[in-house]
PDB file of C-alpha atoms in Angstrom:
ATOM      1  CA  UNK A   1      -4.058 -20.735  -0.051  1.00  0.00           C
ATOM      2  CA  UNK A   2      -3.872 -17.567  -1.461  1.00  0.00           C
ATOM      3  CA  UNK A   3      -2.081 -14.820  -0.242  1.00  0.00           C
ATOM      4  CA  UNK A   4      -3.899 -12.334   2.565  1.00  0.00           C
ATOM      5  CA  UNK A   5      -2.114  -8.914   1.914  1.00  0.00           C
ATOM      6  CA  UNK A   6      -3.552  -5.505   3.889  1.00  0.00           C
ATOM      7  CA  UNK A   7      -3.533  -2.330   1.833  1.00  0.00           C
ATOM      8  CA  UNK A   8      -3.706   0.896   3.606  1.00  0.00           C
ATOM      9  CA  UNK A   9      -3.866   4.160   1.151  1.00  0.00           C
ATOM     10  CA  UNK A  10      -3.092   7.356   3.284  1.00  0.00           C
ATOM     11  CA  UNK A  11      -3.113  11.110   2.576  1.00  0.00           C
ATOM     12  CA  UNK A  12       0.579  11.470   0.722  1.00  0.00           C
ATOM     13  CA  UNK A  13       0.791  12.088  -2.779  1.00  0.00           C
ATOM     14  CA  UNK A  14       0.986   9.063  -5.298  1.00  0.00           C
ATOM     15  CA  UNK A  15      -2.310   7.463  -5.047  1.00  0.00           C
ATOM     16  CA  UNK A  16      -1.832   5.973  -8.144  1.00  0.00           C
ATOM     17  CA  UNK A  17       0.974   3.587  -6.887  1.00  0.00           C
ATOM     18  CA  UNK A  18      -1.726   2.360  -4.365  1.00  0.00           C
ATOM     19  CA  UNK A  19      -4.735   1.867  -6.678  1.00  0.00           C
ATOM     20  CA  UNK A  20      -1.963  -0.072  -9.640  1.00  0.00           C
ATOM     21  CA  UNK A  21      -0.601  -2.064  -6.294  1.00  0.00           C
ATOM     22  CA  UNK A  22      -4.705  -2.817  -5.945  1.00  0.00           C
ATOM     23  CA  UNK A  23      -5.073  -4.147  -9.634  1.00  0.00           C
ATOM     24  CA  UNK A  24      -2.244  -6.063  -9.130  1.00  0.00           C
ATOM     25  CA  UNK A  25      -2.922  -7.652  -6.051  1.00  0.00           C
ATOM     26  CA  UNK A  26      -6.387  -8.654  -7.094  1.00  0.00           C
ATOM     27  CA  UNK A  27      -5.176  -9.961 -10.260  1.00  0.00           C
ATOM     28  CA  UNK A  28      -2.989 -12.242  -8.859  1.00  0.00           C
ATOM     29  CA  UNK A  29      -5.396 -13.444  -7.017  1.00  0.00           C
ATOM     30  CA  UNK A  30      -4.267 -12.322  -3.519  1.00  0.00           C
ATOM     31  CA  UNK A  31      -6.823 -11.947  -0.793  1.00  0.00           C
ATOM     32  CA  UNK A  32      -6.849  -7.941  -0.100  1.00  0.00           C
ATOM     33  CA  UNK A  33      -7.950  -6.244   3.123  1.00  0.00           C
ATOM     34  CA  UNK A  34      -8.038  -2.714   2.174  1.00  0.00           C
ATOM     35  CA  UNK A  35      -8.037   0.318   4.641  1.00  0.00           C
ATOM     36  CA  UNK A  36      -7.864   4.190   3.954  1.00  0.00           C
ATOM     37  CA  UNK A  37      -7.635   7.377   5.423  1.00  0.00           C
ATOM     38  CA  UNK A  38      -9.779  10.493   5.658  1.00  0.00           C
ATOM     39  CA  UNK A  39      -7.130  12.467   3.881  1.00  0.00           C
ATOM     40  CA  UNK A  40      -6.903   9.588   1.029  1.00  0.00           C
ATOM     41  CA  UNK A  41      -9.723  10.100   0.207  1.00  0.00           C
ATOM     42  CA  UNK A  42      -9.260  13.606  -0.861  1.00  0.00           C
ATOM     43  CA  UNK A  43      -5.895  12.986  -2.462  1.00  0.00           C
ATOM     44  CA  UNK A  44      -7.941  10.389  -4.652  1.00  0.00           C
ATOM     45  CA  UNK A  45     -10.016  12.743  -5.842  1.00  0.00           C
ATOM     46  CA  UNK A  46      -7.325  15.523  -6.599  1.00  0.00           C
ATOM     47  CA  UNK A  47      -4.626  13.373  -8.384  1.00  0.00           C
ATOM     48  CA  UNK A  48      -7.274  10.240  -9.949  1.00  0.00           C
ATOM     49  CA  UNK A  49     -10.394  11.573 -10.164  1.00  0.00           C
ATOM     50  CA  UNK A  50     -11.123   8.689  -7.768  1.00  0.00           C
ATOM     51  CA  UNK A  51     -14.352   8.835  -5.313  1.00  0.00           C
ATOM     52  CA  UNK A  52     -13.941   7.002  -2.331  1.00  0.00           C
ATOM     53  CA  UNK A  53     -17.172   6.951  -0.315  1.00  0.00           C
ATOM     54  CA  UNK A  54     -16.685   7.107   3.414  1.00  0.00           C
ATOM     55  CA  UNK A  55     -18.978   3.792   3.799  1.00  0.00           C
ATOM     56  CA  UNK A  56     -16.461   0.732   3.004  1.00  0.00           C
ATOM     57  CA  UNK A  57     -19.471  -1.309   1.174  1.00  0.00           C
ATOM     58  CA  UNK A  58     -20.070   2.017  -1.081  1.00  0.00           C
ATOM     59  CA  UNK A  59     -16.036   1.974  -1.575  1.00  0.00           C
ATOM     60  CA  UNK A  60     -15.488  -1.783  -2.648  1.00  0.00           C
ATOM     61  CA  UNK A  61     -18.188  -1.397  -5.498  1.00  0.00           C
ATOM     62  CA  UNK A  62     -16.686   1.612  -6.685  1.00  0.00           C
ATOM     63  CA  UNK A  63     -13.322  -0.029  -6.980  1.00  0.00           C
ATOM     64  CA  UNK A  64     -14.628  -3.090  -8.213  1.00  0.00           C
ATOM     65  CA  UNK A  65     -16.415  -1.075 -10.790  1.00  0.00           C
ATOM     66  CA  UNK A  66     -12.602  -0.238 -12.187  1.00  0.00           C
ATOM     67  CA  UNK A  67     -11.767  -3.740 -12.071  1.00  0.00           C
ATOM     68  CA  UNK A  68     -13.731  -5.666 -14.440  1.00  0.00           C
ATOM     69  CA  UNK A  69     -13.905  -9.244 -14.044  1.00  0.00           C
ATOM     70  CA  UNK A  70     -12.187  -8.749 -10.269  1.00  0.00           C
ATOM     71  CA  UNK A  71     -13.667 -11.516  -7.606  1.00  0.00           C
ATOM     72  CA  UNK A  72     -15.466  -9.306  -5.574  1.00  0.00           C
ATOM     73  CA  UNK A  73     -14.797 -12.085  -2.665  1.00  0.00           C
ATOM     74  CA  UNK A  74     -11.121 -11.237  -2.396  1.00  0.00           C
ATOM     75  CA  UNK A  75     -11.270  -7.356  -1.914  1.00  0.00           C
ATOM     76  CA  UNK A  76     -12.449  -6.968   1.924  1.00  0.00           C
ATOM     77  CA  UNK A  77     -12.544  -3.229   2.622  1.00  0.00           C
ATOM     78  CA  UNK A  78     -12.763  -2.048   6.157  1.00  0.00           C
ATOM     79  CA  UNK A  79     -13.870   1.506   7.957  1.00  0.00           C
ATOM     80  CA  UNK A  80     -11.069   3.559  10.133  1.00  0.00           C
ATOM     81  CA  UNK A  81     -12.852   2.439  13.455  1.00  0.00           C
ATOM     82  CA  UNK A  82     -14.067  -0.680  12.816  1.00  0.00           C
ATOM     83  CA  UNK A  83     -12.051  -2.522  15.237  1.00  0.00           C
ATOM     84  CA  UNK A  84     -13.221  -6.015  14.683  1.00  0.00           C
ATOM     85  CA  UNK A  85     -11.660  -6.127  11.471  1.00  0.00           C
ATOM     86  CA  UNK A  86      -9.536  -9.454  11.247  1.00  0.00           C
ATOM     87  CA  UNK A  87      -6.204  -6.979  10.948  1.00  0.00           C
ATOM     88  CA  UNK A  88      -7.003  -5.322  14.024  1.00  0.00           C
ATOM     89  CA  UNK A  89      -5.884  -8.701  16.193  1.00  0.00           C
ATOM     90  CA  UNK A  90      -2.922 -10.488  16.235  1.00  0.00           C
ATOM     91  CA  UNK A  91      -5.023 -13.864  16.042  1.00  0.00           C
ATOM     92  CA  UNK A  92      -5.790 -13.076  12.358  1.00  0.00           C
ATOM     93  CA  UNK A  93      -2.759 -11.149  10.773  1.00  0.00           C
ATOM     94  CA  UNK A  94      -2.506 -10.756   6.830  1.00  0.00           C
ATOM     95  CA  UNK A  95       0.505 -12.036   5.067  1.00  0.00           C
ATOM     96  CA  UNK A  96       1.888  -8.838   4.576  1.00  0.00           C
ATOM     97  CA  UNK A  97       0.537  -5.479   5.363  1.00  0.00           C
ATOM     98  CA  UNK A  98       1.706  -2.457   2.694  1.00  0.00           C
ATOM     99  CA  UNK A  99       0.943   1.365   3.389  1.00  0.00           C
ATOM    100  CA  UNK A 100       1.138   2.954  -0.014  1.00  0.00           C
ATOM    101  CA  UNK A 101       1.199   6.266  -0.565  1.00  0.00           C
ATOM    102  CA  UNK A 102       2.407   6.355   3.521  1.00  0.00           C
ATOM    103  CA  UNK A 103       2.169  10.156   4.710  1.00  0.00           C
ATOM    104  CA  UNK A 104       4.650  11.381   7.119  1.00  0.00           C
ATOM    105  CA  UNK A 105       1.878  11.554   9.729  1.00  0.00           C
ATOM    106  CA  UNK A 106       1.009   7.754   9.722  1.00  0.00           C
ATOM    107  CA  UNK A 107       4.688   6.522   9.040  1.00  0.00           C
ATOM    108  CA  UNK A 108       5.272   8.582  12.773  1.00  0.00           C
ATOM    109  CA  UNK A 109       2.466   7.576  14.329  1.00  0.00           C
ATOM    110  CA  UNK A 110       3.765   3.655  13.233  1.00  0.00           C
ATOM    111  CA  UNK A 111       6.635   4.131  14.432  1.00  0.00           C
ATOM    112  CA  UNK A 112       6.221   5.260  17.715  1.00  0.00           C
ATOM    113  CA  UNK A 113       3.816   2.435  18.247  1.00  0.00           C
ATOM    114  CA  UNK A 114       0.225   4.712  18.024  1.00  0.00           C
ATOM    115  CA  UNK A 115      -2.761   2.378  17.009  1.00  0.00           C
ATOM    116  CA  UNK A 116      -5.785   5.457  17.323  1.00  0.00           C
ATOM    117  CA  UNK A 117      -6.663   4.110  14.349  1.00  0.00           C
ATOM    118  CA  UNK A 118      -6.862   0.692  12.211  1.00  0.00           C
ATOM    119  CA  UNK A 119      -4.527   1.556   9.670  1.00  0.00           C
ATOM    120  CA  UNK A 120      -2.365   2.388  12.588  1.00  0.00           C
ATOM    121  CA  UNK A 121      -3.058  -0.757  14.745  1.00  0.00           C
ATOM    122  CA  UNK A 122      -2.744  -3.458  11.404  1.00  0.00           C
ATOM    123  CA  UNK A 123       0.463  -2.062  11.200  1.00  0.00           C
ATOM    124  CA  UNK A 124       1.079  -2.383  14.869  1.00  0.00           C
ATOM    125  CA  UNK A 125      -0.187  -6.080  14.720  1.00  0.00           C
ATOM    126  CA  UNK A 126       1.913  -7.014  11.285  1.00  0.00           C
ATOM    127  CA  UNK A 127       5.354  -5.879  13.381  1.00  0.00           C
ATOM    128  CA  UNK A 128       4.607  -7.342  16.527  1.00  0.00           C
ATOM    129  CA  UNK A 129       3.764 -11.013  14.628  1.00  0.00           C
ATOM    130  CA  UNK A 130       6.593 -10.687  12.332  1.00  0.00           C
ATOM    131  CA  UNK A 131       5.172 -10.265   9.117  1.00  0.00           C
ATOM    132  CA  UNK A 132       6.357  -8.227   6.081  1.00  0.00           C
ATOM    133  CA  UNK A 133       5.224  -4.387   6.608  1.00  0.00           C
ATOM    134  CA  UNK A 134       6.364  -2.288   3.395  1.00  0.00           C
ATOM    135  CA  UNK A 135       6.081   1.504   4.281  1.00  0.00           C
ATOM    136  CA  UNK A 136       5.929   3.705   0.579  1.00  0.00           C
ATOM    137  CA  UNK A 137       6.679   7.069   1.959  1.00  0.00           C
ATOM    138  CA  UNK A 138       6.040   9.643  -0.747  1.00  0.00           C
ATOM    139  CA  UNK A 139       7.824  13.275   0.465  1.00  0.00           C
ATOM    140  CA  UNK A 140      10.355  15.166  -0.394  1.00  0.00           C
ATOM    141  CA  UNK A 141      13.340  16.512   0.921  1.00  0.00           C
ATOM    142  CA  UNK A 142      12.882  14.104   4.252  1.00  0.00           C
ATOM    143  CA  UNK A 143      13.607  16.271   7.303  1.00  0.00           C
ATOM    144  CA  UNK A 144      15.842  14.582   9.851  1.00  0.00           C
ATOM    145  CA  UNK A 145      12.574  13.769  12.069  1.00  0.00           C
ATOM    146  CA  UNK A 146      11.611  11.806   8.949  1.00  0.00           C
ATOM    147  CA  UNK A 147      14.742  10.164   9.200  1.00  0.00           C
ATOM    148  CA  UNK A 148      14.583   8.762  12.339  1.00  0.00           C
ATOM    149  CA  UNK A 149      11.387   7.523  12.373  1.00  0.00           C
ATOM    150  CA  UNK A 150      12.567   5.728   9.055  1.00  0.00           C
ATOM    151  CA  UNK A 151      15.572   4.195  10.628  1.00  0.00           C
ATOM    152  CA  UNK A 152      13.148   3.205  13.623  1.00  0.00           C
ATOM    153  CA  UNK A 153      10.570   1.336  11.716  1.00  0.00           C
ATOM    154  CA  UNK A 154      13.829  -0.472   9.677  1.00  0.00           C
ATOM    155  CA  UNK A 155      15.262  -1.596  12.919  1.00  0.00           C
ATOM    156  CA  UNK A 156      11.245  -2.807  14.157  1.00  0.00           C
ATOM    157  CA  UNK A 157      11.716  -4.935  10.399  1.00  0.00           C
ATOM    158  CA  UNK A 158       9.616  -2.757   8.215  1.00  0.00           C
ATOM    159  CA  UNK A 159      10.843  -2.258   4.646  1.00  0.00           C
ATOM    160  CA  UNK A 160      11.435   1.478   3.426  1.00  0.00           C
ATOM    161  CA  UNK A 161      10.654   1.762   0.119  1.00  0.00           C
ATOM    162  CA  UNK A 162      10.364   5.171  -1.554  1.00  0.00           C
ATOM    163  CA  UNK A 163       8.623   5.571  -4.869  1.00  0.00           C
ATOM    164  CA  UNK A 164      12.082   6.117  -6.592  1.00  0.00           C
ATOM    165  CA  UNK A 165      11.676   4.798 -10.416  1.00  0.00           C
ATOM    166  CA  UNK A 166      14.650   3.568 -11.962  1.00  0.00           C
ATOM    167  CA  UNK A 167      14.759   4.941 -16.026  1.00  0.00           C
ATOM    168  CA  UNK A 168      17.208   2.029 -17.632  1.00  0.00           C
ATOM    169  CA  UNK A 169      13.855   0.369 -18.470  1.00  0.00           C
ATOM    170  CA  UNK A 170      13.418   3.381 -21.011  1.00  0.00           C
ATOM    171  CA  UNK A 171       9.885   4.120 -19.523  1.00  0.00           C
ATOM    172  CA  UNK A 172       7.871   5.580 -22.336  1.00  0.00           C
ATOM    173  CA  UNK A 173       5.110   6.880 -20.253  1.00  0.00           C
ATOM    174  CA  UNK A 174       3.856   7.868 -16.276  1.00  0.00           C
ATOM    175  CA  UNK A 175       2.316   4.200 -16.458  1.00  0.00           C
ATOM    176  CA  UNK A 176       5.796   2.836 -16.852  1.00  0.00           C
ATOM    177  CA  UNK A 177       6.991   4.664 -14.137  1.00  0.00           C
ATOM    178  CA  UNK A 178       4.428   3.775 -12.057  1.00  0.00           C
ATOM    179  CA  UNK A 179       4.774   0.004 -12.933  1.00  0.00           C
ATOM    180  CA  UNK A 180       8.263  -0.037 -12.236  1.00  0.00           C
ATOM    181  CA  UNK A 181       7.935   1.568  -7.743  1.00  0.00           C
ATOM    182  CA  UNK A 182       4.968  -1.176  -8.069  1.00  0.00           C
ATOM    183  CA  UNK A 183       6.914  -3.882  -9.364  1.00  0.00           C
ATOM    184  CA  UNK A 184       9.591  -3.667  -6.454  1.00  0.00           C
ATOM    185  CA  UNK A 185       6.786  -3.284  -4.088  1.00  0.00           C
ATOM    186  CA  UNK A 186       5.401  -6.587  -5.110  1.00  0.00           C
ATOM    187  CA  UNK A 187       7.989  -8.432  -4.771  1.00  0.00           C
ATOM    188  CA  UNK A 188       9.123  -7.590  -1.448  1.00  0.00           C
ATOM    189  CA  UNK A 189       5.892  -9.036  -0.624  1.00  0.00           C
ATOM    190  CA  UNK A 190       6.254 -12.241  -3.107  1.00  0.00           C
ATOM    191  CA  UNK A 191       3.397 -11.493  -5.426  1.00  0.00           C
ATOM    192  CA  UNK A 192       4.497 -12.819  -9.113  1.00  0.00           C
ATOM    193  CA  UNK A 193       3.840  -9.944 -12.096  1.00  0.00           C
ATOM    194  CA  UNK A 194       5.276  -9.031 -15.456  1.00  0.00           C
ATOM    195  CA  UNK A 195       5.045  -5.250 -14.932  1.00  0.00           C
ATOM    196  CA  UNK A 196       8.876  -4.752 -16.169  1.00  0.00           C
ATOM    197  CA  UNK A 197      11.706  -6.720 -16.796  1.00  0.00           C
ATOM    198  CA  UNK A 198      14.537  -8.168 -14.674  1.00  0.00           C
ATOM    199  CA  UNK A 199      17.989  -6.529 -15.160  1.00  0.00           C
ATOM    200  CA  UNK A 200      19.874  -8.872 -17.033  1.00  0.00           C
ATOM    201  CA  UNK A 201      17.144 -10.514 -18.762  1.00  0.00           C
ATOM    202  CA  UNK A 202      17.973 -10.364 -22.712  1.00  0.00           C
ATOM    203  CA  UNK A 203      14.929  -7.548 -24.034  1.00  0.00           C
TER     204      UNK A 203
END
């Protein structure tokens, strides 16, 4: 069976780790449930150029329409109160639930356990069933309030991992840099890709 991973885009900065992490997922023929906030959609528009309409069916054809040849069947994409989602219960959890770009505002609201809406309450349901929840905060400096509620969602099992691009792969453009937060994202949550290569692989 293919893999079920939940996608939540939120209103940080770096959209276009979340909409690569969406090409990805689809070509690798995951199942994606994909959720996104008010403020992501605006943030889509500023740093992309991306619309993405408030109505989910309106959203899923205009990301399909960037994804030529993409199964429309494996891209689900769900409204911010529509709380008979699958993700919303425990009885139906994805695989793996990543929130990338993760604001400061929804990484706090996850980690004190908040579930107002269904970006918060997937990733409510993914820790409390012991799945893989990878949080992609994008801010900078991290004030100690940050902190905490980093070192709080580590010790609930969720995996930090800030878009911080390593440059011994010689990136030669924004793309590669890009590739290279999205290729560690993938494989904390076991997706196979060929976005960059291994250290200590011969070039």
């Amino acid at each position: 069976m293919p893999k079920t991973i939940c996608l939540a885009l939120t209103g940080a900065s770096g959209m276009p780790y979340g909409l690569r992490l969406l090409d990805c997922l689809l070509a690798a023929g995951c199942r994606v449930q994909l959720l996104y906030s008010q403020a992501a959609q605006v943030v889509a528009k500023q740093e992309m150029d991306v619309e993405l309409p408030s109505r989910p069916a309106e959203a899923k054809a205009a990301l399909l329409a960037r994804l030529p040849g993409a199964d429309p069947d494996r891209l689900a994409v769900y409204g911010r109160e529509e709380w008979f989602a699958p993700v919303a219960s425990g009885s139906n959890p994805p695989d793996a639930m990543i929130v990338c770009p993760c604001s400061m505002g929804t990484l706090a609201a996850i980690a004190q356990g908040l579930a107002d809406n269904l970006i918060e309450r997937a990733a409510d349901v993914v820790l409390k069933e012991g799945r893989k929840l990878v949080l992609v905060p994008r801010e900078t400096p991290f004030s100690a309030i940050h902190l905490e509620n980093m070192l709080r969602l580590s010790r609930a099992g969720a995996v930090i991992l800030p878009p911080s691009p390593g440059f011994y792969q010689h990136p030669q453009s924004v793309q590669d840099i890009v590739d290279f937060v999205v290729a560690r994202v993938l494989d904390q949550v076991a997706v196979p890709h060929t976005l960059m290569q291994r250290w200590g692989e011969a070039r």
